[in-house]
PDB file of C-alpha atoms in Angstrom:
ATOM      1  CA  MET A   1      18.195  12.258 117.227  1.00 95.00           C
ATOM      2  CA  VAL A   2      20.767  10.079 118.510  1.00 97.00           C
ATOM      3  CA  ARG A   3      22.982   7.921 116.485  1.00 98.00           C
ATOM      4  CA  ASP A   4      26.124   5.022 114.959  1.00 98.00           C
ATOM      5  CA  LEU A   5      28.604   6.951 113.551  1.00 98.00           C
ATOM      6  CA  ASP A   6      27.706   5.023 110.415  1.00 97.00           C
ATOM      7  CA  ASP A   7      28.084   7.716 107.787  1.00 97.00           C
ATOM      8  CA  PRO A   8      31.405   9.277 106.269  1.00 97.00           C
ATOM      9  CA  ASP A   9      30.504  12.558 106.506  1.00 98.00           C
ATOM     10  CA  LEU A  10      29.293  11.813 110.212  1.00 98.00           C
ATOM     11  CA  GLN A  11      32.192  10.383 110.399  1.00 98.00           C
ATOM     12  CA  ASP A  12      33.908  13.868 109.136  1.00 97.00           C
ATOM     13  CA  GLN A  13      32.028  15.298 111.396  1.00 98.00           C
ATOM     14  CA  ALA A  14      33.290  13.289 114.374  1.00 97.00           C
ATOM     15  CA  VAL A  15      37.052  14.461 113.148  1.00 95.00           C
ATOM     16  CA  ALA A  16      36.844  17.967 113.147  1.00 95.00           C
ATOM     17  CA  LEU A  17      34.839  18.832 116.366  1.00 96.00           C
ATOM     18  CA  TYR A  18      37.013  16.584 118.328  1.00 95.00           C
ATOM     19  CA  ARG A  19      39.925  18.468 116.248  1.00 92.00           C
ATOM     20  CA  SER A  20      38.201  22.034 117.585  1.00 92.00           C
ATOM     21  CA  VAL A  21      37.282  20.885 120.886  1.00 91.00           C
ATOM     22  CA  PHE A  22      41.367  18.649 122.395  1.00 88.00           C
ATOM     23  CA  GLY A  23      43.007  20.858 119.564  1.00 80.00           C
ATOM     24  CA  GLY A  24      44.389  17.857 118.540  1.00 64.00           C
ATOM     25  CA  ALA A  25      46.878  18.371 115.775  1.00 61.00           C
ATOM     26  CA  PRO A  26      48.725  15.579 113.775  1.00 61.00           C
ATOM     27  CA  GLU A  27      52.059  15.920 115.296  1.00 58.00           C
ATOM     28  CA  SER A  28      50.684  16.879 118.154  1.00 63.00           C
ATOM     29  CA  GLY A  29      48.759  12.372 118.345  1.00 68.00           C
ATOM     30  CA  LEU A  30      45.002  13.737 119.778  1.00 75.00           C
ATOM     31  CA  GLU A  31      44.189  12.655 116.732  1.00 85.00           C
ATOM     32  CA  LEU A  32      40.335  11.271 115.713  1.00 92.00           C
ATOM     33  CA  ASN A  33      40.424   9.220 112.455  1.00 93.00           C
ATOM     34  CA  THR A  34      37.845   7.701 110.654  1.00 96.00           C
ATOM     35  CA  ARG A  35      39.463   4.099 109.803  1.00 97.00           C
ATOM     36  CA  LEU A  36      39.081   3.321 113.851  1.00 96.00           C
ATOM     37  CA  LEU A  37      36.209   4.909 113.436  1.00 97.00           C
ATOM     38  CA  SER A  38      34.370   2.015 111.717  1.00 98.00           C
ATOM     39  CA  ALA A  39      36.937  -0.196 112.790  1.00 97.00           C
ATOM     40  CA  VAL A  40      35.034   0.460 116.157  1.00 97.00           C
ATOM     41  CA  LEU A  41      31.399  -0.073 114.715  1.00 96.00           C
ATOM     42  CA  ARG A  42      32.302  -3.076 113.694  1.00 96.00           C
ATOM     43  CA  ASN A  43      33.838  -4.751 116.241  1.00 95.00           C
ATOM     44  CA  GLY A  44      31.100  -3.859 119.060  1.00 93.00           C
ATOM     45  CA  GLY A  45      32.651  -0.939 120.220  1.00 96.00           C
ATOM     46  CA  THR A  46      30.459   2.429 120.430  1.00 97.00           C
ATOM     47  CA  ALA A  47      30.768   5.217 118.551  1.00 98.00           C
ATOM     48  CA  LEU A  48      27.533   7.411 118.272  1.00 98.00           C
ATOM     49  CA  GLY A  49      26.295  11.414 118.272  1.00 98.00           C
ATOM     50  CA  MET A  50      23.616  13.438 118.439  1.00 98.00           C
ATOM     51  CA  VAL A  51      22.787  14.642 114.519  1.00 98.00           C
ATOM     52  CA  GLU A  52      20.545  17.811 114.167  1.00 97.00           C
ATOM     53  CA  ASP A  53      19.744  18.154 110.608  1.00 96.00           C
ATOM     54  CA  GLY A  54      22.987  16.464 109.342  1.00 96.00           C
ATOM     55  CA  ALA A  55      24.848  17.851 111.846  1.00 98.00           C
ATOM     56  CA  LEU A  56      26.686  16.613 114.086  1.00 98.00           C
ATOM     57  CA  LEU A  57      26.440  18.231 117.713  1.00 98.00           C
ATOM     58  CA  GLY A  58      28.267  16.010 120.314  1.00 98.00           C
ATOM     59  CA  PHE A  59      29.237  12.330 120.041  1.00 98.00           C
ATOM     60  CA  ALA A  60      30.885   9.132 121.791  1.00 98.00           C
ATOM     61  CA  VAL A  61      33.410   6.858 121.576  1.00 98.00           C
ATOM     62  CA  GLY A  62      34.128   3.418 123.438  1.00 98.00           C
ATOM     63  CA  PHE A  63      35.117  -0.033 123.342  1.00 97.00           C
ATOM     64  CA  CYS A  64      35.201  -3.123 125.466  1.00 96.00           C
ATOM     65  CA  GLY A  65      37.601  -3.487 128.022  1.00 95.00           C
ATOM     66  CA  SER A  66      39.038  -5.313 130.411  1.00 94.00           C
ATOM     67  CA  ARG A  67      41.045  -5.293 133.234  1.00 92.00           C
ATOM     68  CA  ASP A  68      42.115  -8.020 136.740  1.00 89.00           C
ATOM     69  CA  GLY A  69      39.796 -10.636 135.831  1.00 90.00           C
ATOM     70  CA  SER A  70      36.693  -7.048 135.287  1.00 91.00           C
ATOM     71  CA  VAL A  71      34.745  -7.024 132.165  1.00 94.00           C
ATOM     72  CA  TYR A  72      33.233  -3.289 130.654  1.00 97.00           C
ATOM     73  CA  HIS A  73      32.647  -1.505 128.194  1.00 97.00           C
ATOM     74  CA  TYR A  74      35.759   1.574 128.136  1.00 98.00           C
ATOM     75  CA  SER A  75      34.532   5.506 126.803  1.00 98.00           C
ATOM     76  CA  GLN A  76      37.677   6.599 125.435  1.00 96.00           C
ATOM     77  CA  THR A  77      35.856  10.182 124.224  1.00 95.00           C
ATOM     78  CA  ALA A  78      32.937  12.071 124.411  1.00 96.00           C
ATOM     79  CA  ALA A  79      32.635  15.816 123.089  1.00 95.00           C
ATOM     80  CA  VAL A  80      29.698  18.655 122.370  1.00 97.00           C
ATOM     81  CA  ALA A  81      30.078  21.812 120.389  1.00 96.00           C
ATOM     82  CA  PRO A  82      30.978  24.362 122.632  1.00 94.00           C
ATOM     83  CA  GLU A  83      27.753  25.911 121.410  1.00 95.00           C
ATOM     84  CA  HIS A  84      25.834  23.380 122.190  1.00 95.00           C
ATOM     85  CA  ARG A  85      26.432  23.141 125.216  1.00 92.00           C
ATOM     86  CA  GLY A  86      24.061  24.214 128.860  1.00 92.00           C
ATOM     87  CA  ARG A  87      21.881  21.470 126.864  1.00 94.00           C
ATOM     88  CA  GLY A  88      21.984  18.447 128.674  1.00 94.00           C
ATOM     89  CA  LEU A  89      22.912  16.512 125.109  1.00 96.00           C
ATOM     90  CA  GLY A  90      26.476  15.199 127.341  1.00 95.00           C
ATOM     91  CA  ARG A  91      24.142  13.160 129.289  1.00 95.00           C
ATOM     92  CA  THR A  92      21.989  12.147 126.608  1.00 96.00           C
ATOM     93  CA  ILE A  93      24.951  10.838 124.517  1.00 97.00           C
ATOM     94  CA  LYS A  94      26.496   9.029 127.515  1.00 97.00           C
ATOM     95  CA  LEU A  95      23.309   7.160 127.837  1.00 96.00           C
ATOM     96  CA  ALA A  96      22.867   6.265 124.808  1.00 97.00           C
ATOM     97  CA  GLN A  97      26.601   4.991 124.431  1.00 97.00           C
ATOM     98  CA  ALA A  98      25.431   2.916 128.081  1.00 96.00           C
ATOM     99  CA  ALA A  99      22.584   1.394 126.248  1.00 95.00           C
ATOM    100  CA  SER A 100      24.309   0.718 123.714  1.00 95.00           C
ATOM    101  CA  ALA A 101      26.813  -1.190 125.844  1.00 95.00           C
ATOM    102  CA  ARG A 102      24.233  -3.016 127.504  1.00 94.00           C
ATOM    103  CA  ALA A 103      22.430  -3.998 124.526  1.00 93.00           C
ATOM    104  CA  ALA A 104      25.891  -5.942 124.267  1.00 92.00           C
ATOM    105  CA  GLY A 105      26.404  -7.614 127.060  1.00 92.00           C
ATOM    106  CA  ALA A 106      28.468  -4.685 129.429  1.00 94.00           C
ATOM    107  CA  THR A 107      27.040  -4.680 132.366  1.00 95.00           C
ATOM    108  CA  ARG A 108      29.414  -1.741 133.783  1.00 96.00           C
ATOM    109  CA  MET A 109      31.027   1.026 131.711  1.00 97.00           C
ATOM    110  CA  ARG A 110      34.440   3.439 133.094  1.00 98.00           C
ATOM    111  CA  TRP A 111      36.552   5.893 131.224  1.00 98.00           C
ATOM    112  CA  SER A 112      38.386   8.758 132.323  1.00 98.00           C
ATOM    113  CA  PHE A 113      39.043  12.178 132.927  1.00 97.00           C
ATOM    114  CA  ASP A 114      40.910  14.753 134.587  1.00 97.00           C
ATOM    115  CA  PRO A 115      40.753  15.689 138.302  1.00 97.00           C
ATOM    116  CA  ALA A 116      41.820  19.634 137.992  1.00 96.00           C
ATOM    117  CA  VAL A 117      38.825  20.324 136.232  1.00 95.00           C
ATOM    118  CA  ALA A 118      36.354  20.336 138.598  1.00 96.00           C
ATOM    119  CA  ARG A 119      33.400  21.075 135.531  1.00 94.00           C
ATOM    120  CA  ASN A 120      33.977  17.365 134.537  1.00 94.00           C
ATOM    121  CA  GLY A 121      34.428  15.797 137.706  1.00 97.00           C
ATOM    122  CA  HIS A 122      31.000  17.413 138.245  1.00 96.00           C
ATOM    123  CA  PHE A 123      29.576  16.220 135.300  1.00 95.00           C
ATOM    124  CA  ASN A 124      30.610  12.722 135.869  1.00 96.00           C
ATOM    125  CA  LEU A 125      30.233  12.203 139.382  1.00 96.00           C
ATOM    126  CA  ASP A 126      27.262  14.561 140.052  1.00 95.00           C
ATOM    127  CA  VAL A 127      24.817  14.639 136.711  1.00 94.00           C
ATOM    128  CA  LEU A 128      25.793  11.194 135.415  1.00 94.00           C
ATOM    129  CA  GLY A 129      26.935   9.832 139.063  1.00 93.00           C
ATOM    130  CA  ALA A 130      29.644   7.434 137.865  1.00 96.00           C
ATOM    131  CA  ALA A 131      32.012   7.070 141.069  1.00 96.00           C
ATOM    132  CA  GLY A 132      36.028   7.537 140.971  1.00 97.00           C
ATOM    133  CA  ARG A 133      37.439   4.396 142.188  1.00 97.00           C
ATOM    134  CA  TRP A 134      40.672   4.510 140.499  1.00 98.00           C
ATOM    135  CA  TYR A 135      43.799   7.167 140.182  1.00 98.00           C
ATOM    136  CA  VAL A 136      46.213   6.382 137.731  1.00 98.00           C
ATOM    137  CA  GLU A 137      48.963   8.884 137.048  1.00 97.00           C
ATOM    138  CA  ASP A 138      50.385   9.656 133.925  1.00 96.00           C
ATOM    139  CA  PHE A 139      47.376   7.714 132.325  1.00 96.00           C
ATOM    140  CA  TYR A 140      48.229   8.737 128.763  1.00 93.00           C
ATOM    141  CA  HIS A 141      51.686   7.458 129.654  1.00 94.00           C
ATOM    142  CA  ARG A 142      52.675  11.653 129.304  1.00 91.00           C
ATOM    143  CA  PRO A 143      53.563  13.903 132.331  1.00 91.00           C
ATOM    144  CA  GLY A 144      50.676  15.748 133.208  1.00 90.00           C
ATOM    145  CA  THR A 145      47.921  13.318 131.991  1.00 93.00           C
ATOM    146  CA  ASP A 146      46.949  12.114 135.513  1.00 97.00           C
ATOM    147  CA  ARG A 147      43.527  10.886 135.358  1.00 98.00           C
ATOM    148  CA  VAL A 148      40.763   9.365 137.173  1.00 98.00           C
ATOM    149  CA  VAL A 149      38.854   6.810 136.574  1.00 98.00           C
ATOM    150  CA  VAL A 150      35.597   6.083 137.280  1.00 98.00           C
ATOM    151  CA  ASP A 151      33.165   2.822 137.484  1.00 97.00           C
ATOM    152  CA  TRP A 152      29.304   2.675 136.315  1.00 96.00           C
ATOM    153  CA  ASP A 153      27.055   0.205 136.875  1.00 94.00           C
ATOM    154  CA  LEU A 154      24.896  -0.075 133.771  1.00 93.00           C
ATOM    155  CA  THR A 155      22.362  -3.139 135.771  1.00 89.00           C
ATOM    156  CA  GLU A 156      21.295  -0.086 137.849  1.00 75.00           C
ATOM    157  CA  SER A 157      17.435   0.001 137.014  1.00 55.00           C
ATOM    158  CA  ASP A 158      17.315   3.795 137.507  1.00 53.00           C
ATOM    159  CA  VAL A 159      20.723   4.357 135.249  1.00 60.00           C
ATOM    160  CA  ALA A 160      18.468   7.309 133.172  1.00 55.00           C
ATOM    161  CA  GLU A 161      17.605   9.205 136.441  1.00 60.00           C
ATOM    162  CA  PRO A 162      19.314  11.398 138.476  1.00 56.00           C
ATOM    163  CA  PRO A 163      21.770  10.160 141.215  1.00 59.00           C
ATOM    164  CA  VAL A 164      20.929  11.044 144.506  1.00 58.00           C
ATOM    165  CA  ALA A 165      22.992  13.601 146.260  1.00 58.00           C
ATOM    166  CA  PRO A 166      26.101  12.913 147.971  1.00 60.00           C
ATOM    167  CA  PRO A 167      26.234  14.525 151.129  1.00 61.00           C
ATOM    168  CA  THR A 168      26.702  18.174 151.176  1.00 62.00           C
ATOM    169  CA  PRO A 169      30.490  19.149 151.062  1.00 62.00           C
ATOM    170  CA  GLY A 170      32.524  21.071 154.365  1.00 58.00           C
ATOM    171  CA  PRO A 171      33.864  24.515 154.354  1.00 56.00           C
ATOM    172  CA  ALA A 172      36.001  24.259 151.686  1.00 61.00           C
ATOM    173  CA  THR A 173      39.286  25.556 153.896  1.00 65.00           C
ATOM    174  CA  GLY A 174      43.065  26.050 152.609  1.00 73.00           C
ATOM    175  CA  GLU A 175      44.555  26.009 149.895  1.00 88.00           C
ATOM    176  CA  MET A 176      43.939  23.882 146.308  1.00 93.00           C
ATOM    177  CA  GLY A 177      44.816  20.707 146.990  1.00 93.00           C
ATOM    178  CA  HIS A 178      44.088  20.606 150.777  1.00 94.00           C
ATOM    179  CA  TRP A 179      42.254  16.928 152.108  1.00 95.00           C
ATOM    180  CA  THR A 180      40.254  16.090 154.972  1.00 94.00           C
ATOM    181  CA  LEU A 181      38.479  12.848 156.023  1.00 94.00           C
ATOM    182  CA  ASP A 182      35.997  13.627 158.899  1.00 91.00           C
ATOM    183  CA  GLY A 183      34.899   9.790 159.719  1.00 89.00           C
ATOM    184  CA  ASP A 184      33.205   8.657 156.765  1.00 91.00           C
ATOM    185  CA  VAL A 185      33.520  11.346 154.777  1.00 94.00           C
ATOM    186  CA  GLY A 186      36.353  13.039 152.764  1.00 95.00           C
ATOM    187  CA  SER A 187      36.629  16.455 150.856  1.00 95.00           C
ATOM    188  CA  LEU A 188      39.012  17.963 148.358  1.00 96.00           C
ATOM    189  CA  VAL A 189      40.052  21.291 147.612  1.00 96.00           C
ATOM    190  CA  VAL A 190      40.531  21.873 143.755  1.00 96.00           C
ATOM    191  CA  PRO A 191      40.589  25.622 141.699  1.00 95.00           C
ATOM    192  CA  ALA A 192      37.022  25.717 140.056  1.00 94.00           C
ATOM    193  CA  ASN A 193      38.422  26.536 136.159  1.00 88.00           C
ATOM    194  CA  GLY A 194      41.239  27.924 134.691  1.00 84.00           C
ATOM    195  CA  LEU A 195      44.825  26.245 133.509  1.00 87.00           C
ATOM    196  CA  VAL A 196      45.678  24.317 137.507  1.00 92.00           C
ATOM    197  CA  PRO A 197      49.087  24.893 137.794  1.00 93.00           C
ATOM    198  CA  ALA A 198      51.665  21.847 138.355  1.00 94.00           C
ATOM    199  CA  PRO A 199      52.226  22.512 142.253  1.00 95.00           C
ATOM    200  CA  VAL A 200      48.125  23.024 142.503  1.00 95.00           C
ATOM    201  CA  ARG A 201      48.115  19.441 140.615  1.00 96.00           C
ATOM    202  CA  ASP A 202      50.561  17.430 142.778  1.00 96.00           C
ATOM    203  CA  ARG A 203      48.309  18.335 145.677  1.00 96.00           C
ATOM    204  CA  ILE A 204      45.238  17.176 143.787  1.00 97.00           C
ATOM    205  CA  ARG A 205      47.130  13.742 143.456  1.00 97.00           C
ATOM    206  CA  GLU A 206      48.280  13.508 146.875  1.00 97.00           C
ATOM    207  CA  GLY A 207      44.558  14.080 147.904  1.00 97.00           C
ATOM    208  CA  PHE A 208      43.037  11.567 145.912  1.00 98.00           C
ATOM    209  CA  ARG A 209      45.597   8.510 146.704  1.00 98.00           C
ATOM    210  CA  ALA A 210      45.266   9.568 150.191  1.00 97.00           C
ATOM    211  CA  LEU A 211      41.232   9.155 149.734  1.00 97.00           C
ATOM    212  CA  LEU A 212      41.541   6.307 147.595  1.00 97.00           C
ATOM    213  CA  GLY A 213      44.028   5.042 149.904  1.00 96.00           C
ATOM    214  CA  HIS A 214      41.322   5.248 152.636  1.00 95.00           C
ATOM    215  CA  GLY A 215      39.151   3.028 151.227  1.00 95.00           C
ATOM    216  CA  MET A 216      36.732   6.055 149.264  1.00 96.00           C
ATOM    217  CA  VAL A 217      35.267   6.672 146.390  1.00 97.00           C
ATOM    218  CA  ALA A 218      34.367   9.925 144.590  1.00 97.00           C
ATOM    219  CA  ARG A 219      31.017  10.438 144.958  1.00 96.00           C
ATOM    220  CA  SER A 220      30.311  15.137 143.969  1.00 96.00           C
ATOM    221  CA  CYS A 221      32.411  17.417 142.121  1.00 96.00           C
ATOM    222  CA  VAL A 222      30.519  20.893 143.559  1.00 95.00           C
ATOM    223  CA  ARG A 223      31.873  24.508 143.195  1.00 94.00           C
ATOM    224  CA  VAL A 224      31.372  26.092 146.313  1.00 92.00           C
ATOM    225  CA  ALA A 225      32.877  29.648 145.763  1.00 91.00           C
ATOM    226  CA  PRO A 226      33.638  31.743 142.738  1.00 92.00           C
ATOM    227  CA  ASP A 227      37.329  30.245 142.531  1.00 92.00           C
ATOM    228  CA  ARG A 228      36.685  26.477 144.128  1.00 94.00           C
ATOM    229  CA  ALA A 229      34.963  23.876 143.729  1.00 95.00           C
ATOM    230  CA  VAL A 230      35.017  20.751 146.440  1.00 96.00           C
ATOM    231  CA  TYR A 231      35.130  16.845 145.764  1.00 97.00           C
ATOM    232  CA  VAL A 232      33.356  14.708 148.040  1.00 96.00           C
ATOM    233  CA  PHE A 233      34.295  11.338 148.585  1.00 96.00           C
ATOM    234  CA  THR A 234      32.472   8.640 150.751  1.00 95.00           C
ATOM    235  CA  GLY A 235      32.915   4.739 151.652  1.00 89.00           C
ATOM    236  CA  ALA A 236      32.772   2.193 148.695  1.00 74.00           C
ATOM    237  CA  THR A 237      29.468   1.081 149.679  1.00 67.00           C
ATOM    238  CA  SER A 238      27.505   3.642 150.725  1.00 51.00           C
TER     239      SER A 238
END
């Protein structure tokens, strides 16, 4: 079941799971701590996870955010234990987080992901149906932390249903990071897996900035070959 992380043991498990998934260590700055989880819960945020037989299998943490006059629930982190992936837990946890945010009065959610990690793009855009609307360079104020920020409308009655399939991507031609804009559909080729070298990340950055700059929104990220995936962009109102 999904429940709040309002238990000391579950909070300790969340810290350990975060460290195992993201490789955090005290000196890395990638640490989660139990006091933060409690403070988030006691101040209108979300800190919840999937629990089976006392074991935490995955969790998400978020808080209220605002920017340029918009107020929303910002999901800072979400993680599922590697051995439990492929069971749909990530989607279940995210939907529970959305329900909690909606109950607190939020009408939209935002979060960020690394655009060079195609599987994350697929989960956020295709599985959840969020829209990639903004590209932020050095999101965490450190080089190599570019992120795409997505927007999820919590007022849609079918938010818990699989999203409508976006246009099928065209042939994935060209080098990694190659982008095209054909009428009202854009595409961007990215590696399907593995470490992404800095020159390719630079081309991905250029592609996202160009396509978003044309008023497009990232709608999908699908694998089209063993070594590559394609982001699909459509107009902001599509």
